[in-house]
Amino acid sequence: MNILHIDASASDGETSHTRRLSKELVERLKVAKADATVVYRDLVANQLPHVDMTIRHAWLPENGGDPAFASTLDRSKALVEELKAADVLVIGSPMYNFSVPSTLKAWIDHVAIAGQTFGYTAEGPRGLLSGKAYLLLSSGGVYSQGPFAPNDHLATYLEAILRFLGISDIETIRAEGIAYGPEQDQAAMAQASEQIGAVSVTA
Ligand SMILES: Cc1cc2nc3c(=O)[nH]c(=O)nc-3n(C[C@H](O)[C@H](O)[C@H](O)COP(=O)(O)O)c2cc1C
């Protein structure tokens, strides 16, 4: 089992909810699968650039072999290969302004490449990836239900883009409402930990 473990919280390992939860899940997978290998990508410590003209042009077939784009293309290809090699994707992500942190969005922009991770057919788009994803999410408010549910562009977005890329087996675990006070914070984290303990490891 090859695990790609991604963190996107701007808080450190001591204080971040999602870093704690994603680590907990990866540890659980490693216990369940002794031969598991883990590639770790910290999108805050090692930030990717926003997609710009160089990155956009690097993938164009007519620019293949152009030394001006070589290092950019190599980095993009390495990110795509890293994702393709993963049987299991683990993403720890806080909600920032109702959606993903921009560091995570930048990674998505680097790996969602037509012809690489998705393709177009006569019937429409088709994801070229497979495997399983675990999303460990946290937010100050509550979005899984209630009046703010329409503002959730974190879980809904991540699930949609992963499905678009072909990863349809997705388990989402949330620690929500952590800004509602220390009791809710602890209860939300305890509930998320419980859910992590209950995941069935099949891959
Ligand atoms: C830049 C920023 C934007 C945030 N935006 C939201 C938001 O839109 N909705 C929300 O409920 N919480 C928001 N929060 C709170 C975080 O989602 C919450 O603290 C979460 O637990 C952080 O996860 P972490 O501890 O892993 O970093 C925001 C926090 C930051 C730093």
Short mmCIF file of C-alpha atoms and ligand atoms in Angstrom, two decimals:
data_model
loop_
_atom_site.label_atom_id
_atom_site.label_comp_id
_atom_site.label_asym_id
_atom_site.label_seq_id
_atom_site.Cartn_x
_atom_site.Cartn_y
_atom_site.Cartn_z
CA MET A 1 0.00 0.00 0.00
CA ASN A 2 1.45 3.33 -1.12
CA ILE A 3 0.13 6.25 0.90
CA LEU A 4 0.41 9.86 -0.21
CA HIS A 5 -0.05 11.97 2.92
CA ILE A 6 -0.75 15.66 2.35
CA ASP A 7 -1.12 18.42 4.93
CA ALA A 8 -2.31 21.94 4.21
CA SER A 9 -2.77 23.57 7.62
CA ALA A 10 -0.86 26.77 8.30
CA SER A 11 -0.73 25.75 11.98
CA ASP A 12 2.10 23.58 13.24
CA GLY A 13 1.95 19.93 14.22
CA GLU A 14 1.37 20.81 17.87
CA THR A 15 -1.70 22.98 17.36
CA SER A 16 -3.20 21.91 14.04
CA HIS A 17 -6.32 19.78 14.21
CA THR A 18 -6.00 18.42 10.69
CA ARG A 19 -2.29 17.65 10.98
CA ARG A 20 -3.05 15.67 14.12
CA LEU A 21 -5.93 13.80 12.49
CA SER A 22 -4.14 13.04 9.22
CA LYS A 23 -1.14 11.75 11.18
CA GLU A 24 -3.41 9.61 13.32
CA LEU A 25 -5.03 8.10 10.24
CA VAL A 26 -1.70 7.37 8.54
CA GLU A 27 -0.47 5.69 11.74
CA ARG A 28 -3.63 3.58 11.75
CA LEU A 29 -3.09 2.56 8.11
CA LYS A 30 0.54 1.70 8.85
CA VAL A 31 -0.47 -0.54 11.74
CA ALA A 32 -3.09 -2.27 9.57
CA LYS A 33 -0.70 -2.68 6.63
CA ALA A 34 2.81 -3.43 7.79
CA ASP A 35 4.21 -3.04 4.26
CA ALA A 36 2.70 0.43 3.77
CA THR A 37 4.99 3.10 2.38
CA VAL A 38 4.33 6.77 3.01
CA VAL A 39 5.24 9.80 0.92
CA TYR A 40 4.64 12.98 2.90
CA ARG A 41 3.92 16.33 1.28
CA ASP A 42 3.62 19.39 3.49
CA LEU A 43 2.06 22.04 1.24
CA VAL A 44 2.82 24.83 3.69
CA ALA A 45 6.47 24.04 4.41
CA ASN A 46 7.05 23.38 0.70
CA GLN A 47 4.65 25.59 -1.18
CA LEU A 48 3.93 25.17 -4.84
CA PRO A 49 3.62 28.24 -7.06
CA HIS A 50 0.27 29.28 -8.43
CA VAL A 51 -0.29 28.17 -11.98
CA ASP A 52 1.22 30.80 -14.23
CA MET A 53 2.02 31.05 -17.93
CA THR A 54 5.24 29.04 -17.58
CA ILE A 55 3.44 26.14 -15.92
CA ARG A 56 0.57 26.39 -18.36
CA HIS A 57 2.92 26.33 -21.33
CA ALA A 58 5.20 23.63 -19.95
CA TRP A 59 2.52 20.96 -20.54
CA LEU A 60 1.76 22.00 -24.14
CA PRO A 61 3.04 19.32 -26.54
CA GLU A 62 4.55 21.93 -28.88
CA ASN A 63 6.84 23.06 -26.03
CA GLY A 64 8.12 19.55 -25.28
CA GLY A 65 11.89 19.54 -25.14
CA ASP A 66 12.11 23.33 -24.76
CA PRO A 67 14.78 23.86 -22.04
CA ALA A 68 12.93 26.99 -20.87
CA PHE A 69 10.16 24.76 -19.53
CA ALA A 70 12.18 21.70 -18.53
CA SER A 71 12.41 22.25 -14.76
CA THR A 72 8.78 23.36 -14.52
CA LEU A 73 7.62 20.34 -16.46
CA ASP A 74 9.82 18.00 -14.39
CA ARG A 75 8.26 19.31 -11.17
CA SER A 76 4.71 18.97 -12.54
CA LYS A 77 5.41 15.47 -13.82
CA ALA A 78 6.89 14.43 -10.47
CA LEU A 79 3.76 15.66 -8.65
CA VAL A 80 1.50 13.77 -11.05
CA GLU A 81 3.61 10.59 -10.78
CA GLU A 82 3.59 10.85 -6.99
CA LEU A 83 -0.22 10.98 -7.04
CA LYS A 84 -0.55 8.21 -9.62
CA ALA A 85 1.67 5.96 -7.51
CA ALA A 86 -0.58 6.34 -4.46
CA ASP A 87 -3.11 3.63 -3.60
CA VAL A 88 -4.33 5.75 -0.74
CA LEU A 89 -4.47 9.53 -0.56
CA VAL A 90 -4.72 11.14 2.88
CA ILE A 91 -5.43 14.87 2.92
CA GLY A 92 -5.50 16.94 6.09
CA SER A 93 -7.10 20.29 5.33
CA PRO A 94 -8.63 23.10 7.37
CA MET A 95 -11.43 25.20 5.98
CA TYR A 96 -10.19 28.62 4.92
CA ASN A 97 -12.91 31.05 3.92
CA PHE A 98 -15.36 28.25 3.19
CA SER A 99 -12.97 26.33 0.96
CA VAL A 100 -9.50 24.77 0.71
CA PRO A 101 -6.35 26.69 1.67
CA SER A 102 -4.73 28.20 -1.42
CA THR A 103 -1.69 25.94 -0.90
CA LEU A 104 -3.91 22.90 -1.45
CA LYS A 105 -5.64 24.53 -4.40
CA ALA A 106 -2.22 25.14 -5.99
CA TRP A 107 -1.39 21.42 -5.62
CA ILE A 108 -4.72 20.49 -7.23
CA ASP A 109 -3.97 22.85 -10.12
CA HIS A 110 -0.62 21.10 -10.59
CA VAL A 111 -2.01 17.57 -10.65
CA ALA A 112 -5.37 17.96 -12.42
CA ILE A 113 -3.91 17.71 -15.91
CA ALA A 114 -5.89 16.61 -18.98
CA GLY A 115 -4.33 13.52 -20.47
CA GLN A 116 -2.58 12.71 -17.20
CA THR A 117 -5.10 12.46 -14.39
CA PHE A 118 -8.30 12.94 -16.38
CA GLY A 119 -9.31 12.74 -20.00
CA TYR A 120 -12.17 13.67 -22.26
CA THR A 121 -14.19 11.07 -24.11
CA ALA A 122 -17.18 11.31 -26.44
CA GLU A 123 -19.32 10.75 -23.34
CA GLY A 124 -17.64 13.49 -21.34
CA PRO A 125 -14.74 13.72 -18.87
CA ARG A 126 -13.28 10.57 -17.34
CA GLY A 127 -10.98 10.31 -14.33
CA LEU A 128 -7.76 8.40 -14.91
CA LEU A 129 -6.91 7.79 -11.25
CA SER A 130 -8.26 5.16 -8.90
CA GLY A 131 -7.77 4.20 -5.27
CA LYS A 132 -9.03 5.50 -1.99
CA ALA A 133 -8.97 8.91 -0.33
CA TYR A 134 -9.38 9.97 3.26
CA LEU A 135 -10.17 13.60 3.96
CA LEU A 136 -9.42 14.90 7.46
CA LEU A 137 -11.09 18.27 7.65
CA SER A 138 -11.60 20.88 10.32
CA SER A 139 -13.51 24.12 10.59
CA GLY A 140 -14.37 26.72 13.18
CA GLY A 141 -18.07 26.42 12.38
CA VAL A 142 -20.36 23.52 11.49
CA TYR A 143 -21.01 22.79 7.82
CA SER A 144 -21.98 19.11 7.60
CA GLN A 145 -25.52 20.10 8.56
CA GLY A 146 -27.51 23.13 9.65
CA PRO A 147 -27.82 26.68 8.34
CA PHE A 148 -24.20 26.99 7.17
CA ALA A 149 -24.17 23.76 5.14
CA PRO A 150 -24.60 25.69 1.84
CA ASN A 151 -21.30 27.46 2.62
CA ASP A 152 -19.32 24.22 2.62
CA HIS A 153 -17.01 24.45 -0.37
CA LEU A 154 -14.33 22.38 1.39
CA ALA A 155 -15.66 18.81 1.66
CA THR A 156 -17.95 19.23 -1.34
CA TYR A 157 -15.15 20.65 -3.48
CA LEU A 158 -12.49 18.12 -2.48
CA GLU A 159 -14.88 15.22 -2.97
CA ALA A 160 -15.94 16.60 -6.37
CA ILE A 161 -12.43 17.13 -7.71
CA LEU A 162 -11.22 13.72 -6.50
CA ARG A 163 -14.21 12.01 -8.10
CA PHE A 164 -13.54 13.96 -11.28
CA LEU A 165 -10.01 12.53 -11.27
CA GLY A 166 -11.36 9.01 -10.76
CA ILE A 167 -10.98 8.57 -7.01
CA SER A 168 -14.54 7.71 -6.03
CA ASP A 169 -13.90 5.81 -2.78
CA ILE A 170 -13.69 8.75 -0.38
CA GLU A 171 -14.07 8.82 3.39
CA THR A 172 -14.49 12.24 4.93
CA ILE A 173 -13.88 12.80 8.63
CA ARG A 174 -14.51 16.23 10.11
CA ALA A 175 -13.69 18.00 13.35
CA GLU A 176 -16.21 20.82 13.20
CA GLY A 177 -17.27 23.71 15.35
CA ILE A 178 -13.92 23.92 17.06
CA ALA A 179 -14.38 27.69 17.47
CA TYR A 180 -17.51 27.14 19.57
CA GLY A 181 -15.40 26.65 22.68
CA PRO A 182 -12.91 24.23 24.21
CA GLU A 183 -15.56 21.64 25.03
CA GLN A 184 -16.85 21.47 21.46
CA ASP A 185 -13.24 21.47 20.21
CA GLN A 186 -12.36 18.46 22.37
CA ALA A 187 -15.61 16.66 21.56
CA ALA A 188 -15.15 17.21 17.81
CA MET A 189 -11.59 15.91 17.93
CA ALA A 190 -12.60 12.91 20.04
CA GLN A 191 -15.38 12.08 17.59
CA ALA A 192 -13.00 12.38 14.62
CA SER A 193 -10.45 10.14 16.40
CA GLU A 194 -13.18 7.61 17.02
CA GLN A 195 -14.07 7.63 13.32
CA ILE A 196 -10.40 7.14 12.44
CA GLY A 197 -10.27 4.16 14.79
CA ALA A 198 -13.28 2.68 13.00
CA VAL A 199 -12.05 2.95 9.40
CA SER A 200 -11.89 -0.39 7.67
CA VAL A 201 -8.56 -0.79 5.91
CA THR A 202 -9.03 -2.77 2.73
CA ALA A 203 -6.50 -1.57 0.11
C1 LIG B 1 -7.24 31.94 7.09
C2 LIG B 1 -8.30 31.21 7.85
C3 LIG B 1 -9.60 31.15 7.33
C4 LIG B 1 -10.60 30.46 8.00
N1 LIG B 1 -11.85 30.38 7.46
C5 LIG B 1 -12.81 29.68 8.08
C6 LIG B 1 -14.12 29.58 7.53
O1 LIG B 1 -14.42 30.07 6.45
N2 LIG B 1 -15.04 28.88 8.22
C7 LIG B 1 -14.76 28.28 9.41
O2 LIG B 1 -15.65 27.65 9.98
N3 LIG B 1 -13.52 28.34 9.95
C8 LIG B 1 -12.55 29.02 9.32
N4 LIG B 1 -11.29 29.08 9.85
C9 LIG B 1 -11.01 28.31 11.07
C10 LIG B 1 -10.34 26.96 10.73
O3 LIG B 1 -11.02 26.28 9.72
C11 LIG B 1 -10.30 26.09 11.97
O4 LIG B 1 -9.60 26.77 12.99
C12 LIG B 1 -9.65 24.75 11.70
O5 LIG B 1 -9.82 23.94 12.84
C13 LIG B 1 -8.19 24.90 11.40
O6 LIG B 1 -7.60 23.62 11.18
P1 LIG B 1 -6.10 23.40 11.66
O7 LIG B 1 -6.11 23.47 13.18
O8 LIG B 1 -5.70 22.06 11.16
O9 LIG B 1 -5.28 24.49 11.05
C14 LIG B 1 -10.31 29.80 9.22
C15 LIG B 1 -9.00 29.87 9.74
C16 LIG B 1 -8.02 30.57 9.07
C17 LIG B 1 -6.62 30.63 9.64
#
